[in-house]
Structure formats: structure tokens, C-alpha cells
Short mmCIF file of C-alpha atoms in Angstrom, two decimals:
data_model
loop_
_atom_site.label_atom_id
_atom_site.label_comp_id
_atom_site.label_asym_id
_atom_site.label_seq_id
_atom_site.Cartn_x
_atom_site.Cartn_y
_atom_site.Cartn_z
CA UNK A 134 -86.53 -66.17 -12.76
CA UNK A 135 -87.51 -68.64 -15.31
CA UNK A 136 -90.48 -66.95 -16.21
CA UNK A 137 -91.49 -65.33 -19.75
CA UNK A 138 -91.59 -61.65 -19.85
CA UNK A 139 -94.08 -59.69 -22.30
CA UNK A 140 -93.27 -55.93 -22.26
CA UNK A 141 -93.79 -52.84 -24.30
CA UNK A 142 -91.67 -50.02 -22.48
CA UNK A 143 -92.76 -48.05 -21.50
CA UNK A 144 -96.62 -48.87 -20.89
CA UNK A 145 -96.89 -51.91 -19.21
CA UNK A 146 -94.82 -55.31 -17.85
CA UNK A 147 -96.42 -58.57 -17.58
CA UNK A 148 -94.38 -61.21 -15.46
CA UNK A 149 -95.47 -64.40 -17.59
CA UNK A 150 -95.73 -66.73 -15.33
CA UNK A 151 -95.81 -66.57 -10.94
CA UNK A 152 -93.42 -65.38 -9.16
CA UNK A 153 -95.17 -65.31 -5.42
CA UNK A 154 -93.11 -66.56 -2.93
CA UNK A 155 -90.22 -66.77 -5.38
CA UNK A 156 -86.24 -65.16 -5.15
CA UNK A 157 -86.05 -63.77 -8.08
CA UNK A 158 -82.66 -62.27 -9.51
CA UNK A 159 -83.23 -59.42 -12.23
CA UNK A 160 -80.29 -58.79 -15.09
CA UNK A 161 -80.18 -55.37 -16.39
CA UNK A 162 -76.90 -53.23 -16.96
CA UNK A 163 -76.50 -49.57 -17.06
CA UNK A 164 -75.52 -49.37 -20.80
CA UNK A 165 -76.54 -48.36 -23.60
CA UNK A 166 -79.90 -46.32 -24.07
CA UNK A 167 -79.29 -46.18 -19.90
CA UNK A 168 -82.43 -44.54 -19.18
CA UNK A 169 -85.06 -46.59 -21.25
CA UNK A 170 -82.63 -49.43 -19.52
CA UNK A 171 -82.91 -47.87 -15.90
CA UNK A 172 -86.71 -47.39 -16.17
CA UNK A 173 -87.49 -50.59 -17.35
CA UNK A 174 -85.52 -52.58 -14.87
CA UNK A 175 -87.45 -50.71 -11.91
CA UNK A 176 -90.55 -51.19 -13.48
CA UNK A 177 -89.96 -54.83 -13.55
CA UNK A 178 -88.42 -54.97 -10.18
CA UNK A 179 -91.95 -53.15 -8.67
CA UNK A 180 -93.86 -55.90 -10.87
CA UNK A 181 -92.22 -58.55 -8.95
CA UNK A 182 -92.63 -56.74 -5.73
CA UNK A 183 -96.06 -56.42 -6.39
CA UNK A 184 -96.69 -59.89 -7.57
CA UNK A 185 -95.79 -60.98 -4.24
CA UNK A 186 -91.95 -62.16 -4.98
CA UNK A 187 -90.30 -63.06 -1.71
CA UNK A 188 -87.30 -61.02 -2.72
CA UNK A 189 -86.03 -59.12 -5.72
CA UNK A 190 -82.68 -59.00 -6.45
CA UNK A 191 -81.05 -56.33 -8.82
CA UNK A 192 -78.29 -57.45 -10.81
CA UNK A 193 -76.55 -54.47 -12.30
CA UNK A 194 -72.64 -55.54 -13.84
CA UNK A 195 -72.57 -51.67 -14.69
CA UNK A 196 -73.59 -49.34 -12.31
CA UNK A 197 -75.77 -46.00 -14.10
CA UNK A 198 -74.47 -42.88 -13.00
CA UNK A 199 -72.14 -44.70 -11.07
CA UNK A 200 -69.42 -41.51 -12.18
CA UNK A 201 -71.99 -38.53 -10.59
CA UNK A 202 -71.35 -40.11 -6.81
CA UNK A 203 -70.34 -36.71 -5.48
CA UNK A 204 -71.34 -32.94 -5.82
CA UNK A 205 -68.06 -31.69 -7.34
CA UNK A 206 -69.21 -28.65 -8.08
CA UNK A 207 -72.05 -25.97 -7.50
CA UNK A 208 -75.54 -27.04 -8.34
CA UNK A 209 -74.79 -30.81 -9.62
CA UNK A 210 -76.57 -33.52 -8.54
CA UNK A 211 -75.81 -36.74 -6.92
CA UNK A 212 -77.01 -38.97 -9.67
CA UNK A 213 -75.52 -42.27 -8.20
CA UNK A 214 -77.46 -41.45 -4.97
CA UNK A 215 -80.73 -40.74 -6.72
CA UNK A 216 -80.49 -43.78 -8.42
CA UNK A 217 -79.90 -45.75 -5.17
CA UNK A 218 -82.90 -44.40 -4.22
CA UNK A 219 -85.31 -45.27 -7.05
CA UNK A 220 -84.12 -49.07 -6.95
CA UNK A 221 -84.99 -49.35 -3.47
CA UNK A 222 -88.77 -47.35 -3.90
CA UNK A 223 -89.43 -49.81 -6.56
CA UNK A 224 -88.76 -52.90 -4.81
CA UNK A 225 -85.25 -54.20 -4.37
CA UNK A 226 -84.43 -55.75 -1.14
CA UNK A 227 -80.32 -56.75 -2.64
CA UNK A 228 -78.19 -55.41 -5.14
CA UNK A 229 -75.21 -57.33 -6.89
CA UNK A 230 -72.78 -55.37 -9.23
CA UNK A 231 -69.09 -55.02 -10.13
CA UNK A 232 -66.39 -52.75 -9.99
CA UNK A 233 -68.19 -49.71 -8.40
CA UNK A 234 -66.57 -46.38 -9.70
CA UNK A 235 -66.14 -45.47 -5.83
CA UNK A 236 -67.15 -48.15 -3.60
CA UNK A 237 -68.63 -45.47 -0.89
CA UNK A 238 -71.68 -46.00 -3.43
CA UNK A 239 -72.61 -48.53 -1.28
CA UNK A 240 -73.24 -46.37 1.29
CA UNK A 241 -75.90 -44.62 -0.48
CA UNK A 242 -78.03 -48.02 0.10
CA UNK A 243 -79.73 -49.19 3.17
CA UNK A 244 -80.31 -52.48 1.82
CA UNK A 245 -77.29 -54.95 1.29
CA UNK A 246 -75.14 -54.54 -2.05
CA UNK A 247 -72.75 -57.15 -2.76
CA UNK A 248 -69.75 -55.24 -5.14
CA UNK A 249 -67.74 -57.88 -7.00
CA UNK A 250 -64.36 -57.64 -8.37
CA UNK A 251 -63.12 -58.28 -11.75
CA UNK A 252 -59.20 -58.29 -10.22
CA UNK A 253 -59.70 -62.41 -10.05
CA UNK A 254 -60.22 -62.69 -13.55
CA UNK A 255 -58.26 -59.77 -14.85
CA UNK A 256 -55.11 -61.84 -13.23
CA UNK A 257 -55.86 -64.89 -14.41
CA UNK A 258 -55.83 -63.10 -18.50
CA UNK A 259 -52.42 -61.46 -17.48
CA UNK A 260 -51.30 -64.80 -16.64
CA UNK A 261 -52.71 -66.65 -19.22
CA UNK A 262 -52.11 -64.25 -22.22
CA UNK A 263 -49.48 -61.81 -21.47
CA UNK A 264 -45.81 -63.89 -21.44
CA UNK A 265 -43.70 -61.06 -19.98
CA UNK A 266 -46.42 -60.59 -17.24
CA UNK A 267 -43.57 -61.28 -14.64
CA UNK A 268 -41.57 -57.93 -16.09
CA UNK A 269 -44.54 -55.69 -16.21
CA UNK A 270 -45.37 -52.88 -14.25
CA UNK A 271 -49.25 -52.13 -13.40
CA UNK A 272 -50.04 -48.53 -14.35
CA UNK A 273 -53.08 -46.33 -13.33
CA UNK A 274 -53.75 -43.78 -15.52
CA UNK A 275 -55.03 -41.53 -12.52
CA UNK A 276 -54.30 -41.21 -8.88
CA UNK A 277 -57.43 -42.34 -7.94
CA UNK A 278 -56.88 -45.76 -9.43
CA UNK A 279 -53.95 -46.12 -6.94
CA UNK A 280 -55.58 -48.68 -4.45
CA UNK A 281 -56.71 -51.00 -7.55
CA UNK A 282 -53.18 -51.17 -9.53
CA UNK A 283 -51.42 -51.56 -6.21
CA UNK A 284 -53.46 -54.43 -5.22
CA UNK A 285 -53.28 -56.13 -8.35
CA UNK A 286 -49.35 -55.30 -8.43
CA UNK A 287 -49.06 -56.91 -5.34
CA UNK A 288 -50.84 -60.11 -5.94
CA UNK A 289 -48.43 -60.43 -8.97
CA UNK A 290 -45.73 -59.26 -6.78
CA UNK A 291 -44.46 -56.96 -9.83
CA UNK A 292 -43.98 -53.11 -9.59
CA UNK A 293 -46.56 -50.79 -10.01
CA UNK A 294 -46.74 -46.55 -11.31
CA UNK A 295 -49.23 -44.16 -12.02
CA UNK A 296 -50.25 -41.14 -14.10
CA UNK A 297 -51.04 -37.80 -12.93
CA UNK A 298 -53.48 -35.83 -14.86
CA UNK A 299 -54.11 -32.25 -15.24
CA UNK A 300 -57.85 -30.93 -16.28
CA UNK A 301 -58.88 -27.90 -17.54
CA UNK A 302 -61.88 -29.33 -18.51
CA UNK A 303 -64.27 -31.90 -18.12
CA UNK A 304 -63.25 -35.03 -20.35
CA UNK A 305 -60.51 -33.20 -21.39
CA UNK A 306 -56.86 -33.89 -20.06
CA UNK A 307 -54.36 -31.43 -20.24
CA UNK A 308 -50.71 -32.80 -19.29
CA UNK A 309 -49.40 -36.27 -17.73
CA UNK A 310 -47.14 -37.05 -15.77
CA UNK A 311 -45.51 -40.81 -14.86
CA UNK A 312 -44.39 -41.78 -11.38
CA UNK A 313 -42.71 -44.82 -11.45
CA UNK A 314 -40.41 -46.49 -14.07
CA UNK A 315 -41.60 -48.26 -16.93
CA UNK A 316 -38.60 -48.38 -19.11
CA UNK A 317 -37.45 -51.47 -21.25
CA UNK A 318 -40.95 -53.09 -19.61
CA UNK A 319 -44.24 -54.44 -20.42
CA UNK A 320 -46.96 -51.96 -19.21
CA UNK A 321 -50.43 -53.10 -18.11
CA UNK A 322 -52.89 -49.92 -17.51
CA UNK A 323 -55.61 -50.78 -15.28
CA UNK A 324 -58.86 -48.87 -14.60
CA UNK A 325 -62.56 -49.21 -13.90
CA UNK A 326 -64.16 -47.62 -17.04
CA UNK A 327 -63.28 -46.19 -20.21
CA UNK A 328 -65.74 -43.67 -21.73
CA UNK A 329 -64.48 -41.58 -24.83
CA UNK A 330 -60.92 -43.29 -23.77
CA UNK A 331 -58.93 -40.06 -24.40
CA UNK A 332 -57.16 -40.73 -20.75
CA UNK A 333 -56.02 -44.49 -21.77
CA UNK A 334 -55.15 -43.30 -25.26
CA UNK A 335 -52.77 -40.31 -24.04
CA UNK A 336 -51.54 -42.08 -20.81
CA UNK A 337 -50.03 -45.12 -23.52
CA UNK A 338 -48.17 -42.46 -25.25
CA UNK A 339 -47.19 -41.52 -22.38
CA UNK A 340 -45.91 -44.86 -21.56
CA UNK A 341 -44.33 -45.70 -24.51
CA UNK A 342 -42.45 -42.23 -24.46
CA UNK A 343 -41.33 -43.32 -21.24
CA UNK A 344 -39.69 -46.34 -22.87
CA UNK A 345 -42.52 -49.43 -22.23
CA UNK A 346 -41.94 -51.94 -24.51
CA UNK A 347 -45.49 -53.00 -25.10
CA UNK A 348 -48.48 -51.48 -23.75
CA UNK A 349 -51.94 -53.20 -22.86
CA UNK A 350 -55.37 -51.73 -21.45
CA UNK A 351 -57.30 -53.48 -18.88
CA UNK A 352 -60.51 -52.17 -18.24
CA UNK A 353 -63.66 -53.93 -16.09
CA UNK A 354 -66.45 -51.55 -18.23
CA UNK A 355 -65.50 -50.92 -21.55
CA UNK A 356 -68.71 -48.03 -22.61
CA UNK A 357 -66.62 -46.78 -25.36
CA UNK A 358 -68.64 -43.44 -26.75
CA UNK A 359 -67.95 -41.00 -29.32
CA UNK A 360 -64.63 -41.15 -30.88
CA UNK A 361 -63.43 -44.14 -28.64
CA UNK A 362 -62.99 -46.70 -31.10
CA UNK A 363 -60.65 -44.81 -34.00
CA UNK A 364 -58.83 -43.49 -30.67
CA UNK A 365 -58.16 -47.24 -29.81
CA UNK A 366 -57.71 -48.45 -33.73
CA UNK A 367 -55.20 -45.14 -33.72
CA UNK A 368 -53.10 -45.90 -30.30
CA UNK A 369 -50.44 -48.00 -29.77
CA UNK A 370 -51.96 -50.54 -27.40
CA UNK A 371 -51.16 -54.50 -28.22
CA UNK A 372 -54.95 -55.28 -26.85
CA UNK A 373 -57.13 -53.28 -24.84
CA UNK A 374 -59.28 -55.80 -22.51
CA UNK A 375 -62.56 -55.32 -21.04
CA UNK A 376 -64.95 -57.16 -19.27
CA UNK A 377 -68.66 -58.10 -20.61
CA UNK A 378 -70.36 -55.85 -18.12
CA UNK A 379 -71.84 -54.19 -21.02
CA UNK A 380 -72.02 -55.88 -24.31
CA UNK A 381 -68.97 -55.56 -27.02
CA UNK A 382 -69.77 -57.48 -29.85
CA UNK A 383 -70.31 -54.35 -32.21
CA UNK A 384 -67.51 -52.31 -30.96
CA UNK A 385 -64.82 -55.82 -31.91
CA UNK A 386 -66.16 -55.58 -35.07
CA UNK A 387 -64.59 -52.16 -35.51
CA UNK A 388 -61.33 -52.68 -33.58
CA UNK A 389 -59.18 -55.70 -33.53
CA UNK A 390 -57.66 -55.09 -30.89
CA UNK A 391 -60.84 -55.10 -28.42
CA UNK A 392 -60.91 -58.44 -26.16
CA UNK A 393 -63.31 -59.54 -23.46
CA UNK A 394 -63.13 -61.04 -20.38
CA UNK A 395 -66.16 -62.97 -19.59
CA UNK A 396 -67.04 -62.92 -16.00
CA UNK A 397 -71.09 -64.39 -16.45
CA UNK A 398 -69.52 -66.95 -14.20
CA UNK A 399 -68.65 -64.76 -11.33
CA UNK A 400 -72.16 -63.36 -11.74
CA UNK A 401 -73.58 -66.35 -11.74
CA UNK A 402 -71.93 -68.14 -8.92
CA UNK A 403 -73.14 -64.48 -7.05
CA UNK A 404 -76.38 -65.58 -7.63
CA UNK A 405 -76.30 -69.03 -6.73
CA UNK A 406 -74.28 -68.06 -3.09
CA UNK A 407 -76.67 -65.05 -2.86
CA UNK A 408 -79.91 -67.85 -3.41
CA UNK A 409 -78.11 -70.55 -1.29
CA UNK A 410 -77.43 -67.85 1.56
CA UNK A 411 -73.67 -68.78 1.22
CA UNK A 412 -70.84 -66.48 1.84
CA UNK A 413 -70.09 -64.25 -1.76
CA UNK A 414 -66.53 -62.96 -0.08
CA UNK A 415 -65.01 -66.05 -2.00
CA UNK A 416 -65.82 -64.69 -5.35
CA UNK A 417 -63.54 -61.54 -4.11
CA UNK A 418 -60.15 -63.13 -4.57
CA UNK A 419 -60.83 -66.29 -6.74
CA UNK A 420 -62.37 -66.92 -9.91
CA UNK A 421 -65.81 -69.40 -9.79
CA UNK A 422 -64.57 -72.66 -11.80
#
């Protein structure tokens, strides 16, 4: 959508110029003030709608709520489901993100959701900027992360381990422990998000403890809240790597050690597959050139 938008959240949403009979593709990602965020992306997806749009297409890099897909406990909600819900109310007839904190999430839609990978691009930075990448071993810092590290692992054809973490709390970890060897190694921890990073911080302790030579964070959505960034500045990571999902440019001014990945051209070729009504399974093992 070309078009100009004039909008004072959260009265009212003007689409500036027509949009009837149009595909139009929405960008909005489920960072930062999330809920002004959320609100104003369905209100503009029901503009569209309503403007006569053709069909309305969500682009979301980082899911909202994507965390609360499950009633873990009594009386908690189902956040990730809810919000399913609202997008398709206001409008959406597709939804294109990445990196879905459980994939099931899809599930909670009945319209289609295309979930991209970052794994295409995350190999080609191991490749490009880590020189020991063929002695590494790919580490998830939970058990849950298993089928992502092994996949990656094996597309490197390198070994791969993982962390096992005790909570007594929410956000809080109590002990570690490693399965798998990581000794005289490089080690490459791999996960979908990293929130007040206390996990990624104690698992490279961990790690180097264990005897890794250097260790490196890979993460696809870097959110970063709270104490996050002195954790980071404080750990003994070489670079911890996210992708632009949600924007980064004020955390790297605060820690060095903070790259990015840009994958606006995985999105991007999404869209254009996704407008062209070409397959987008390509963009699920390869990197758009």
C-alpha cells in the first residue's frame, strides 16, 4: 500500500488515498508500546476492510503475546489465541510472520498464516562471520528449543547440545544443566526470543564453565526489557545476534556487542510471492537474493 496514512491513535484512521479493489499488505510488529501497536494495526486493517480492499494482509515479524499460547496454569488466559481472534474480526483475510514462539499458533487461525524462518539467514551469518563455524556446537538454552538447534546443526552438519533449566519461578531460572559436549569449542546458542535475557546470560556461563572457547547468541527477536542490556554488556558473549523483527538501533547504542540480521528481504520477497500467488515454501530454506 502506497497510500498516505493520517492517524491520531486512538480516534480515528484515514487511508489517504483508495484502496478498493486493492491487496494491500499492512507492517506492524508486536514491539514496543505492544498494545497502542496492536490496536492501531487492527484499526487500520478494519479501515481497509471497510474501504473495500480486496484483501488485507497482516504483516507481523513479531508475533504479540505470541509467549501466552497455552493455559499453563489456573485462571490464565490464552493471549496468543485472543489475539488471533481480534485480527481476523477486524479484517485480515492472511497473516505473514516469523519465528512463531510455538508454531501450533497457527492453529489458532482459520485464515492462512504463512510463518517464515530466520534459520536461512541465521546460517548464512554463521558462515559468513563466525571462522570456527565448522568446530562449533549449536546450543539451546532450553529443551524446547531442541527441534530448532537440531535442524540448524544438521544443515551445518556440526554437533549440537542443550540446556536444561529448572524454575521456581516465572522469569527466574534456578539451576542448568548441559547435555552434550562443548569443550575446547566454539558455542553458538540459538533461540527464538530473548526478553530480560537472564536464560542466555546464565546458560553462557554455563558454557564457558563447560570449557567453550567462545560463546555467541543467536536470537530471531531480540525485545530486550529491563535489565537486558547491562546483563549482555556484563556476559561473556563475543556478539549476541538478532534479527530486525523489532527495531535495535537504541539498544546498539548501549551494547557493542548487539548485531542485526536484516531479513526486510525475506519479508519482502513474502510479499511479493504472497501478491504474485507464488509458492512462499522457498523462502523456508533459502535466503531471497
Amino acid at each position: 500500500m502506497s497510500g498516505l496514512l493520517r492517524a491520531s491513535f486512538p480516534r480515528v484512521v484515514e487511508i489517504g488515498e483508495s484502496v478498493r479493489g486493492e491487496d494491500v499488505y499492512i507492517v506492524q510488529s508486536g514491539c514496543g508500546e505492544i498494545n497502542d501497536n496492536l490496536m492501531e494495526l487492527l484499526i487500520m486493517i478494519n479501515a481497509c476492510k471497510i474501504a473495500s480492499a480486496s484483501r488485507v494482509t497482516a504483516v507481523i515479524p513479531c508475533f504479540p503475546y505470541a509467549r501466552q499460547d497455552k493455559k499453563d496454569k489456573s485462571r490464565a488466559p490464552i493471549s496468543a489465541k485472543l489475539v488471533a481472534n481480534m485480527l481476523s474480526v477486524a479484517g485480515a483475510d492472511h497473516i505473514i510472520t516469523m519465528d512463531l514462539h510455538a508454531s501450533q499458533i497457527q492453529g489458532f487461525f482459520d485464515i492462512p498464516v504463512d510463518n517464515l524462518y530466520a534459520e536461512p539467514a541465521v546460517l548464512k551469518w554463521i558462515k559468513e562471520n563466525i571462522a570456527e563455524w565448522k568446530n562449533c556446537t549449536i546450543v539451546s538454552p532450553d529443551a524446547g528449543g531442541a527441534k530448532r538447534v537440531t535442524s540448524i546443526a544438521d544443515r551445518l552438519n556440526v554437533d549440537f547440545a542443550l540446556i536444561h533449566k529448572e524454575r521456581k519461578k516465572a522469569n527466574e531460572v534456578d539451576r542448568m544443566v548441559l547435555v552434550g559436549d562443548v569443550k575446547d569449542r566454539v558455542a553458538i546458542l540459538v533461540d527464538d526470543m530473548a526478553d530480560t535475557c537472564g536464560t542466555i546470560c546464565h546458560a553462557a556461563d554455563k558454557l564457558v564453565s563447560a570449557g567453550a572457547t567462545k560463546v555467541y547468541a543467536i536470537l530471531t527477536h531480540g525485545i530486550f526489557s529491563g535489565p537486558a542490556i547491562s546483563r549482555i554488556n556484563n556476559a561473556c558473549f563475543e556478539a549476541v545476534v538478532v534479527t530486525n523483527t523489532i527495531p535495535q538501533e537504541d539498544k546498539m547504542k548501549h551494547c557493542s556487542k548487539i548485531q542485526v540480521i536484516d531479513i526486510s528481504m525475506i519479508l519482502a520477497e513474502a510479499i511479493r510471492r504472497t501478491h504474485n500467488g507464488e509458492s512462499v515454501s522457498y523462502l523456508f530454506s533459502h535466503v531471497p537474493l
